[in-house]
Amino acid sequence: SGDTRKVTLEGEAFFDVTPDKNKPFLITADNAVIKVVGTSFNVKTTEEKTEVIVETGVVEVRKEANAVTVKPKEKATVLQSSAVPMKEAVDDVLYNYYRTKELVCNNTPLWRLVDVLNDAYNVNITINDARLKDMPITTTFKNESLDNILDVISQTLNVRVEKNGKNIVLR
């Protein structure tokens, strides 16, 4: 009812919003407000920030009086510690692993894949050698176990994997 469609979000969700110029869709995620007319995009909130990645259409991301317009293959980040949303290009589709069950790497730096693996598998993977962080990997993991993914990383990049429960070190 009313002249808007409103939701509040904690965590992460993918939205595919039906266009309705007379009833904008508003998402309050932590201290960010995302305004949509019709589009598809991902929103993820953590204690430190809210991220909005657009797949189709255009989204406005606002914090207080500051706003950015986000288009496909762009991301807006709203930090708890800043009043101004930041906008940047998105080079990969790793953000939607939870929805597609695929990790698509296309010359993806190892540090980026590790960030997603930590989130997806609730582990703490660290890269012990700074020279490894930017090593690129190109592959697609479809609904794979963490052990299988770590084996591929190990064999592809000649990296040693040391496991201690949820703590994993790449050397």
JSON list of C-alpha atoms in Angstrom, two decimals, residues 92-163:
[
{"chain": "A", "resi": 92, "resn": "ASP", "atom": "CA", "xyz": [33.70, -10.43, -11.70]},
{"chain": "A", "resi": 93, "resn": "VAL", "atom": "CA", "xyz": [30.48, -12.25, -10.79]},
{"chain": "A", "resi": 94, "resn": "LEU", "atom": "CA", "xyz": [31.82, -13.94, -7.65]},
{"chain": "A", "resi": 95, "resn": "TYR", "atom": "CA", "xyz": [29.35, -11.97, -5.51]},
{"chain": "A", "resi": 96, "resn": "ASN", "atom": "CA", "xyz": [26.46, -14.21, -6.59]},
{"chain": "A", "resi": 97, "resn": "TYR", "atom": "CA", "xyz": [28.01, -17.59, -5.68]},
{"chain": "A", "resi": 98, "resn": "TYR", "atom": "CA", "xyz": [25.36, -18.13, -3.01]},
{"chain": "A", "resi": 99, "resn": "ARG", "atom": "CA", "xyz": [22.62, -17.87, -5.64]},
{"chain": "A", "resi": 100, "resn": "THR", "atom": "CA", "xyz": [24.23, -19.71, -8.58]},
{"chain": "A", "resi": 101, "resn": "LYS", "atom": "CA", "xyz": [26.46, -22.16, -6.65]},
{"chain": "A", "resi": 102, "resn": "GLU", "atom": "CA", "xyz": [29.19, -21.23, -9.14]},
{"chain": "A", "resi": 103, "resn": "LEU", "atom": "CA", "xyz": [32.51, -19.52, -8.59]},
{"chain": "A", "resi": 104, "resn": "VAL", "atom": "CA", "xyz": [33.52, -18.13, -11.98]},
{"chain": "A", "resi": 105, "resn": "CYS", "atom": "CA", "xyz": [37.15, -17.01, -12.07]},
{"chain": "A", "resi": 106, "resn": "ASN", "atom": "CA", "xyz": [38.47, -15.24, -15.15]},
{"chain": "A", "resi": 107, "resn": "ASN", "atom": "CA", "xyz": [42.02, -14.08, -14.45]},
{"chain": "A", "resi": 108, "resn": "THR", "atom": "CA", "xyz": [40.80, -13.51, -10.90]},
{"chain": "A", "resi": 109, "resn": "PRO", "atom": "CA", "xyz": [43.52, -12.62, -8.39]},
{"chain": "A", "resi": 110, "resn": "LEU", "atom": "CA", "xyz": [43.91, -15.28, -5.70]},
{"chain": "A", "resi": 111, "resn": "TRP", "atom": "CA", "xyz": [43.16, -12.76, -2.91]},
{"chain": "A", "resi": 112, "resn": "ARG", "atom": "CA", "xyz": [39.71, -12.09, -4.42]},
{"chain": "A", "resi": 113, "resn": "LEU", "atom": "CA", "xyz": [38.84, -15.79, -4.67]},
{"chain": "A", "resi": 114, "resn": "VAL", "atom": "CA", "xyz": [40.06, -16.29, -1.08]},
{"chain": "A", "resi": 115, "resn": "ASP", "atom": "CA", "xyz": [37.79, -13.47, 0.16]},
{"chain": "A", "resi": 116, "resn": "VAL", "atom": "CA", "xyz": [34.77, -15.18, -1.41]},
{"chain": "A", "resi": 117, "resn": "LEU", "atom": "CA", "xyz": [35.79, -18.66, -0.18]},
{"chain": "A", "resi": 118, "resn": "ASN", "atom": "CA", "xyz": [36.09, -17.33, 3.39]},
{"chain": "A", "resi": 119, "resn": "ASP", "atom": "CA", "xyz": [32.54, -16.02, 3.19]},
{"chain": "A", "resi": 120, "resn": "ALA", "atom": "CA", "xyz": [31.05, -18.95, 1.25]},
{"chain": "A", "resi": 121, "resn": "TYR", "atom": "CA", "xyz": [32.55, -21.73, 3.40]},
{"chain": "A", "resi": 122, "resn": "ASN", "atom": "CA", "xyz": [32.81, -19.88, 6.73]},
{"chain": "A", "resi": 123, "resn": "VAL", "atom": "CA", "xyz": [36.56, -20.42, 7.01]},
{"chain": "A", "resi": 124, "resn": "ASN", "atom": "CA", "xyz": [39.63, -18.26, 7.57]},
{"chain": "A", "resi": 125, "resn": "ILE", "atom": "CA", "xyz": [41.96, -18.68, 4.60]},
{"chain": "A", "resi": 126, "resn": "THR", "atom": "CA", "xyz": [45.08, -16.52, 4.64]},
{"chain": "A", "resi": 127, "resn": "ILE", "atom": "CA", "xyz": [47.75, -16.10, 1.98]},
{"chain": "A", "resi": 128, "resn": "ASN", "atom": "CA", "xyz": [51.12, -16.30, 3.70]},
{"chain": "A", "resi": 129, "resn": "ASP", "atom": "CA", "xyz": [53.26, -15.21, 0.73]},
{"chain": "A", "resi": 130, "resn": "ALA", "atom": "CA", "xyz": [52.59, -11.71, -0.68]},
{"chain": "A", "resi": 131, "resn": "ARG", "atom": "CA", "xyz": [53.77, -12.86, -4.12]},
{"chain": "A", "resi": 132, "resn": "LEU", "atom": "CA", "xyz": [50.79, -15.25, -4.31]},
{"chain": "A", "resi": 133, "resn": "LYS", "atom": "CA", "xyz": [48.07, -12.66, -3.61]},
{"chain": "A", "resi": 134, "resn": "ASP", "atom": "CA", "xyz": [47.81, -11.34, -7.17]},
{"chain": "A", "resi": 135, "resn": "MET", "atom": "CA", "xyz": [48.38, -14.64, -8.96]},
{"chain": "A", "resi": 136, "resn": "PRO", "atom": "CA", "xyz": [45.53, -15.02, -11.48]},
{"chain": "A", "resi": 137, "resn": "ILE", "atom": "CA", "xyz": [43.32, -18.08, -11.69]},
{"chain": "A", "resi": 138, "resn": "THR", "atom": "CA", "xyz": [40.88, -18.92, -14.48]},
{"chain": "A", "resi": 139, "resn": "THR", "atom": "CA", "xyz": [38.39, -21.71, -13.83]},
{"chain": "A", "resi": 140, "resn": "THR", "atom": "CA", "xyz": [34.79, -22.33, -12.83]},
{"chain": "A", "resi": 141, "resn": "PHE", "atom": "CA", "xyz": [33.81, -24.25, -9.71]},
{"chain": "A", "resi": 142, "resn": "LYS", "atom": "CA", "xyz": [30.26, -25.60, -9.87]},
{"chain": "A", "resi": 143, "resn": "ASN", "atom": "CA", "xyz": [28.89, -26.60, -6.48]},
{"chain": "A", "resi": 144, "resn": "GLU", "atom": "CA", "xyz": [32.33, -27.91, -5.41]},
{"chain": "A", "resi": 145, "resn": "SER", "atom": "CA", "xyz": [33.51, -28.78, -1.94]},
{"chain": "A", "resi": 146, "resn": "LEU", "atom": "CA", "xyz": [36.09, -26.52, -0.33]},
{"chain": "A", "resi": 147, "resn": "ASP", "atom": "CA", "xyz": [38.61, -29.40, -0.37]},
{"chain": "A", "resi": 148, "resn": "ASN", "atom": "CA", "xyz": [38.22, -29.79, -4.14]},
{"chain": "A", "resi": 149, "resn": "ILE", "atom": "CA", "xyz": [38.62, -26.04, -4.69]},
{"chain": "A", "resi": 150, "resn": "LEU", "atom": "CA", "xyz": [41.75, -25.95, -2.51]},
{"chain": "A", "resi": 151, "resn": "ASP", "atom": "CA", "xyz": [43.17, -28.93, -4.42]},
{"chain": "A", "resi": 152, "resn": "VAL", "atom": "CA", "xyz": [42.68, -27.11, -7.74]},
{"chain": "A", "resi": 153, "resn": "ILE", "atom": "CA", "xyz": [44.27, -23.94, -6.35]},
{"chain": "A", "resi": 154, "resn": "SER", "atom": "CA", "xyz": [47.18, -25.97, -5.00]},
{"chain": "A", "resi": 155, "resn": "GLN", "atom": "CA", "xyz": [47.82, -27.81, -8.27]},
{"chain": "A", "resi": 156, "resn": "THR", "atom": "CA", "xyz": [47.16, -24.86, -10.59]},
{"chain": "A", "resi": 157, "resn": "LEU", "atom": "CA", "xyz": [49.21, -22.25, -8.77]},
{"chain": "A", "resi": 158, "resn": "ASN", "atom": "CA", "xyz": [51.75, -24.60, -7.15]},
{"chain": "A", "resi": 159, "resn": "VAL", "atom": "CA", "xyz": [50.60, -23.50, -3.68]},
{"chain": "A", "resi": 160, "resn": "ARG", "atom": "CA", "xyz": [50.92, -25.49, -0.47]},
{"chain": "A", "resi": 161, "resn": "VAL", "atom": "CA", "xyz": [47.70, -25.71, 1.58]},
{"chain": "A", "resi": 162, "resn": "GLU", "atom": "CA", "xyz": [47.94, -26.13, 5.35]},
{"chain": "A", "resi": 163, "resn": "LYS", "atom": "CA", "xyz": [44.71, -26.81, 7.25]}
]
